[in-house]
N, CA and C of each residue as an Amber inpcrd file, in Angstrom:
protein
   360
 103.0320000  99.2160000  68.3410000 102.5100000  99.7050000  69.5950000
 103.3600000 100.3290000  70.3180000 102.7620000 101.1430000  71.4410000
 104.0010000 101.6970000  72.6500000 103.9260000 100.7900000  73.4910000
 104.7050000 100.4680000  74.2290000 104.5550000  99.7180000  75.4450000
 104.5010000 100.2290000  76.4010000 103.4760000  99.6700000  77.5050000
 103.0120000 100.4390000  78.7130000 102.6320000  99.4730000  79.7950000
 103.5420000  98.6640000  79.8740000 103.4940000  97.8390000  81.2900000
 104.1660000  98.3860000  82.3250000 103.7070000  97.6550000  83.0580000
 104.3650000  97.7820000  84.8440000 105.1500000  96.6900000  85.1730000
 105.6720000  96.5890000  86.2860000 106.3070000  95.6820000  86.9520000
 106.2200000  95.0580000  88.0520000 105.9810000  93.9950000  88.5740000
 105.5630000  93.6460000  89.9800000 106.6530000  92.4820000  90.2560000
 107.3690000  93.1360000  90.9690000 108.7920000  92.0320000  91.4680000
 108.7540000  91.3640000  92.8630000 108.7560000  90.2820000  93.1000000
 107.6310000  89.6570000  94.0980000 108.6670000  88.3120000  94.4110000
 109.0260000  88.4210000  95.6930000 109.8320000  87.4850000  96.5510000
 108.9720000  86.6010000  97.3820000 107.7560000  87.2890000  97.5410000
 106.7990000  86.5180000  98.6190000 105.3470000  86.8980000  98.3360000
 105.2540000  87.9390000  98.5750000 103.7140000  88.1330000  98.6820000
 103.4060000  89.7020000  98.4560000 102.8270000  89.9040000  97.1620000
 101.9140000  91.3170000  96.6650000 100.3440000  91.2200000  96.9510000
  99.6110000  91.8230000  97.7100000  98.2360000  91.9790000  97.3780000
  97.7500000  93.3350000  96.6120000  96.9770000  92.9000000  95.9610000
  96.2950000  93.8460000  94.9660000  94.6190000  93.6260000  95.3270000
  93.9680000  94.5700000  95.7100000  92.2740000  94.2820000  96.0720000
  91.7200000  94.3950000  94.8960000  90.7030000  94.0370000  95.1610000
  89.6740000  94.0060000  93.6360000  89.3400000  95.3150000  93.2360000
  89.2170000  95.7940000  91.9580000  88.2110000  97.0870000  91.6860000
  89.6570000  97.9200000  91.4410000  90.6910000  97.5590000  91.9680000
  92.0790000  98.5000000  91.7460000  92.3700000  98.6760000  90.4840000
  92.8820000  99.6750000  90.0150000  93.6180000 100.3910000  89.1070000
  94.8640000 100.4680000  88.7840000  96.0790000  99.6980000  88.0830000
  97.2620000 100.0240000  88.1880000  97.6000000 100.6530000  86.7290000
  97.9100000 101.9190000  86.7960000  98.3150000 102.1980000  85.2320000
  99.6920000 102.1160000  84.5440000 100.2750000 102.5890000  83.8700000
 100.9180000 102.2110000  82.7210000 102.3640000 102.7250000  83.8610000
 103.5810000 101.9660000  83.9810000 104.7660000 102.0840000  84.1350000
 104.8520000 102.2700000  85.9230000 104.1760000 101.5810000  86.5360000
 104.0250000 101.5920000  87.8410000 105.1410000 100.2790000  88.3890000
 105.7300000 100.2830000  89.5280000 106.6930000  99.3590000  89.6790000
 106.3710000  99.0290000  91.4530000 106.1050000  98.1830000  91.3640000
 105.4530000  97.3460000  92.9130000 106.4770000  96.4750000  93.1900000
 106.8460000  96.5660000  94.6010000 107.7080000  95.5520000  95.1400000
 107.3770000  94.8730000  96.5540000 108.0380000  93.7440000  96.9720000
 108.2040000  93.3920000  98.1670000 109.4670000  92.8920000  98.8480000
 110.4540000  93.5380000  98.0500000 111.6130000  93.2310000  98.5200000
 112.7380000  94.5840000  97.9620000 113.6300000  94.3450000  99.1740000
 114.8840000  95.1770000  98.8360000 116.1310000  94.9470000  99.5370000
 117.1210000  95.3570000  98.9650000 118.7940000  94.5250000  98.9880000
 119.2580000  95.4810000 100.4020000 119.9340000  94.6260000 101.4180000
 120.2620000  95.2310000 102.3180000 121.1360000  95.7690000 101.8190000
 121.8530000  96.5100000 103.0860000 123.3370000  97.6110000 102.4250000
 124.0130000  97.9250000 103.9550000 123.8090000  96.8900000 104.7740000
 124.3950000  97.0980000 106.3000000 125.9640000  96.5800000 106.0130000
 126.0110000  95.4480000 105.2370000 127.4950000  95.2010000 105.5380000
 128.3530000  95.7250000 104.3730000 128.9550000  96.6840000 104.5770000
 129.9430000  97.4260000 103.8280000 131.1150000  96.8100000 102.8520000
 131.4290000  95.4000000 103.2560000 132.4440000  94.9620000 102.8650000
 132.0550000  93.8770000 101.4420000 130.7770000  93.9380000 101.3820000
 130.2060000  93.8670000 100.1960000 129.5560000  94.5720000  99.5580000
 129.1850000  94.6060000  98.0810000 128.5620000  95.1340000  97.3780000
 127.2540000  94.6370000  97.8160000 126.3140000  95.8090000  97.4170000
 124.9030000  95.6500000  97.5560000 124.3020000  94.3500000  97.0510000
 124.7360000  94.4520000  96.0100000 123.5930000  93.3820000  95.2830000
 124.2810000  91.9550000  95.5660000 125.2330000  91.8450000  96.6560000
 126.0100000  90.4440000  96.8670000 125.0280000  90.0570000  98.4650000
 124.4030000  91.3050000  98.7940000 124.0250000  91.1880000 100.1510000
 122.2380000  90.4690000 100.4540000 121.9890000  90.1240000 101.6890000
 120.8550000  89.4600000 101.5160000 119.1570000  90.1830000 101.2750000
 118.5470000  89.5090000 100.5130000 117.1040000  90.0960000 100.3710000
 116.7050000  90.3250000 101.5290000 115.4540000  91.9230000 101.6160000
 114.9220000  91.9260000 102.7630000 113.3050000  91.9850000 102.3100000
 112.5390000  90.7470000 102.5140000 111.3730000  90.7040000 102.2060000
 110.4690000  91.1540000 103.1330000 109.4810000  91.9560000 102.5340000
 108.1530000  92.1630000 103.4200000 106.9150000  92.4560000 102.4920000
 105.9860000  92.0070000 103.2790000 104.6270000  91.6450000 102.3210000
 104.2290000  93.3030000 101.8830000 103.5050000  93.5440000 100.5630000
 103.0460000  94.9200000  99.9180000 101.6520000  94.6230000  99.8130000
 100.7550000  95.6070000 100.1260000  99.4370000  95.3000000  99.8550000
  98.5570000  96.8180000  99.5930000  97.7680000  96.6290000  98.5780000
  97.2610000  97.5570000  97.8690000  95.8300000  97.3570000  98.1230000
  94.8240000  97.7950000  98.7780000  93.3480000  97.6700000  99.1200000
  92.5710000  97.8780000  98.0960000  91.4060000  97.5250000  98.0260000
  90.1230000  97.2510000  96.9840000  89.9210000  98.9650000  96.5510000
  89.5220000  98.9130000  95.3960000  89.0060000 100.1020000  95.0110000
  90.4010000 101.2480000  94.6760000  91.6990000 100.9390000  95.1550000
  92.5750000 102.1770000  94.6940000  92.8700000 102.4210000  93.4710000
  93.4400000 103.6540000  93.4050000  94.2300000 104.0340000  91.6740000
  95.4860000 104.5490000  91.8890000  96.1960000 103.8260000  91.3170000
  97.8850000 103.8370000  91.3070000  98.3450000 104.6030000  89.9720000
  98.3840000 105.8450000  90.0380000  98.7450000 106.1930000  89.1370000
 100.1530000 106.5820000  88.0380000 100.2440000 106.9580000  86.9030000
 101.0970000 106.6320000  86.1460000 102.8020000 106.7730000  86.6580000
 103.5460000 105.3030000  86.4470000 104.8550000 105.7960000  87.0360000
 105.0240000 105.9530000  88.3410000 103.9220000 105.4270000  89.2270000
 104.2360000 105.1920000  90.7140000 104.9380000 104.3530000  91.0630000
 105.9360000 104.0080000  92.1160000 106.7000000 103.3940000  92.5480000
 106.0820000 102.9750000  93.9790000 105.4590000 101.7270000  94.3730000
 105.2590000 101.4790000  95.6620000 105.9160000  99.9540000  96.3940000
 106.8930000 100.8380000  97.2190000 107.6300000  99.9890000  97.6660000
 107.6140000  99.0060000  98.6550000 108.8650000  97.9890000  99.1330000
 108.7310000  96.9750000  99.9110000 108.0480000  96.9830000 101.1020000
 106.7330000  96.5880000 101.7400000 106.3030000  96.4210000 103.2150000
 105.5160000  97.7210000 103.1030000 105.0660000  98.1890000 101.9150000
 103.7080000  99.3090000 102.2980000 102.4580000  98.9420000 102.0920000
 101.7290000  99.3670000 102.7150000 100.2980000  98.6650000 102.3740000
  99.3230000 100.0080000 102.4470000  98.9570000 100.0980000 101.8120000
  97.8000000 101.1640000 101.0080000  96.5350000 100.9800000 101.4140000
  95.6790000 101.5440000 102.2460000  94.1290000 101.1190000 102.2160000
  93.2870000 101.3000000 101.6450000  91.9690000 101.0480000 101.6390000
  91.1430000 100.8200000 100.2810000  90.7990000 102.1780000  99.9250000
  90.5320000 102.3200000  98.6520000  89.8380000 103.5860000  98.0160000
  90.9940000 104.7610000  97.9180000  91.9600000 104.4920000  98.1920000
  93.2200000 105.6160000  98.0230000  93.7360000 105.9600000  96.2460000
  94.0400000 107.0390000  96.4800000  94.3120000 107.4420000  95.0620000
  96.2520000 107.7410000  95.0460000  97.0800000 107.3270000  94.3060000
  98.1230000 107.3900000  94.3150000  98.7820000 108.1430000  93.2770000
  99.3730000 109.8260000  93.5690000  99.2940000 110.1490000  91.7890000
 100.5730000 110.0400000  91.2490000 100.6320000 110.4330000  90.2230000
 101.5140000 109.8570000  88.8440000 103.1020000 110.1750000  89.3860000
 103.8640000 109.6170000  89.5790000 105.4180000 109.3960000  89.5260000
 105.4620000 109.3890000  91.4240000 104.4190000 109.0740000  92.0140000
 104.9360000 109.2450000  93.5600000 105.6610000 107.8930000  93.9760000
 106.4280000 108.0280000  94.9890000 107.5400000 107.0400000  95.1600000
 106.7560000 106.9310000  96.8800000 106.3540000 105.2230000  97.2040000
 105.4480000 105.3510000  98.0960000 106.2840000 104.2160000  99.4050000
 107.0300000 104.6900000 100.0390000 107.8070000 104.1330000 101.0380000
 107.1710000 103.9950000 102.6080000 106.0410000 104.4270000 103.0710000
 105.1800000 104.4280000 103.9740000 103.9400000 104.1250000 103.6460000
 103.4230000 103.7220000 104.5030000 101.6000000 103.5010000 104.6230000
 101.3200000 104.5030000 104.4170000  99.8170000 104.1830000 103.3870000
  99.1590000 105.3760000 103.3120000  97.5490000 104.2900000 103.5490000
  96.9720000 105.3850000 104.5830000  95.6510000 105.1110000 105.3660000
  94.3070000 104.9140000 103.8560000  93.3480000 104.0710000 104.3420000
  91.9910000 104.3590000 103.8960000  91.7820000 105.5330000 103.4780000
  91.0540000 105.7460000 101.9240000  90.1910000 107.2670000 101.5900000
  91.7520000 108.0160000 101.4610000  92.7190000 107.7480000 100.8030000
  93.2990000 109.1400000 101.0460000  93.8720000 109.2860000  99.5590000
  94.6060000 110.2610000  99.3870000  94.9530000 110.8390000  97.9730000
  96.5310000 111.3020000  98.5810000  97.4020000 110.4980000  98.0950000
  98.6990000 110.7930000  98.3120000 100.0600000 111.0290000  96.8790000
 100.7210000 111.9840000  97.3110000 101.3310000 112.3490000  96.0550000
 102.7660000 112.6280000  96.5120000 103.6080000 112.6900000  95.4520000
 104.9170000 113.1260000  95.6250000 106.0870000 112.3320000  96.0740000
 107.5160000 112.9340000  96.3480000 108.7740000 111.6420000  96.3310000
 109.3030000 112.9250000  97.0640000 109.2490000 111.7960000  98.6890000
 108.3890000 110.5030000  98.8040000 106.8780000 110.6770000  99.3260000
 106.3090000 110.2610000  98.7080000 104.8380000 110.5320000  98.6020000
 104.3430000 110.8670000  99.8990000 103.3190000 111.6470000 100.3260000
 102.6520000 112.1400000 101.4870000 101.5990000 111.9960000 101.4350000
 100.5810000 112.3140000 102.2380000  98.9000000 112.2460000 102.1940000
  98.2180000 113.9310000 102.0450000  97.8170000 114.0250000 100.9810000
  97.3180000 115.5090000 100.5580000  95.5990000 115.6430000 101.1100000
  95.3030000 114.9450000 100.6280000  93.4970000 114.5680000 100.7640000
  92.9220000 113.4230000 101.7370000  91.9270000 113.4910000 102.5630000
  91.8520000 112.7210000 102.7580000  90.0050000 112.4770000 102.7680000
  89.1200000 111.8910000 102.6590000  87.7410000 111.4360000 102.5870000
  86.9590000 111.7570000 103.8640000  86.3710000 112.7750000 103.7650000
  85.4300000 113.3600000 105.0530000  84.0710000 112.6520000 104.9890000
  83.9280000 111.5130000 105.6100000  82.4540000 110.9110000 105.8430000
  81.3720000 111.5790000 105.7880000  81.9150000 112.8200000 107.2560000
  80.6280000 113.3020000 107.7210000  80.0910000 114.7500000 106.5890000
  81.2030000 115.0540000 105.5180000  80.6780000 116.2620000 104.7730000
  80.7610000 115.3530000 103.2970000  81.2240000 114.2280000 103.3220000
  81.0020000 113.3590000 102.0370000  81.8650000 113.9170000 101.0180000
  82.7940000 114.5700000 101.4760000  83.7270000 115.0560000 100.2220000
  85.5510000 115.1080000 100.9610000  86.4050000 115.1900000  99.6130000
  87.4330000 115.0800000  99.7300000  88.2140000 116.2380000 100.1470000
  88.7410000 116.1850000 100.9430000  89.0950000 117.5740000 102.5420000
  90.6570000 117.2940000 102.2650000  91.1590000 118.9360000 102.2300000
  92.7530000 118.9800000 102.3670000  93.1950000 118.3500000 103.6140000
  94.4470000 117.6840000 103.6990000  94.8150000 116.9320000 104.9480000
  96.2430000 117.7660000 105.6300000  96.1170000 118.4010000 106.9650000
  97.3780000 118.7910000 107.4920000  98.1530000 117.9160000 107.3420000
  99.3550000 118.5880000 107.4980000 100.6720000 117.8480000 107.6650000
 100.8760000 117.2500000 108.8840000 100.4130000 117.3310000 110.2590000
 100.1760000 117.1370000 111.3910000  99.2690000 116.0430000 111.2450000
  98.4380000 115.3230000 110.0310000  97.5240000 113.9260000 110.2910000
  98.5040000 112.8870000 110.4210000  98.3530000 112.5070000 109.2580000
  98.5350000 110.7460000 109.1120000  99.9940000 110.5790000 109.6240000
C-alpha cells in the first residue's frame, strides 16, 4: 500500500475541530526555529512556539502546510499544496503559496462568492 500520512509537529498545542478533514501529506505545526542570532546555525537556536488551530468542519487539501501560530476559522477550505502562514477567517476558501482567501461564503445570498484582494 502507498503511504498517505500527514505530519503534526507539536511542541505545545495544535487544535483540530470536530468534523474537519485532513487530507494526505498535510503538515501542521505549532513551532518554528528562531534565526535571529547569525552566530549560530538555525537548528541550534531557540524554538518559537505558537498555538495553531483549525476550526470545526474545515477541509485541508492534500499537501497543505499549516504553519505555527495560524488560526483557521470554522468551515474553511484550504486548497491542495497551499502554505498557510497567516490566519484564515471562518467560511473562506484559501489557496496558493502563500495562501490567500479567494472565496467567502455570503450568508445573505447563501452562496460562495469571489473575495476581493482588499478583503481579508
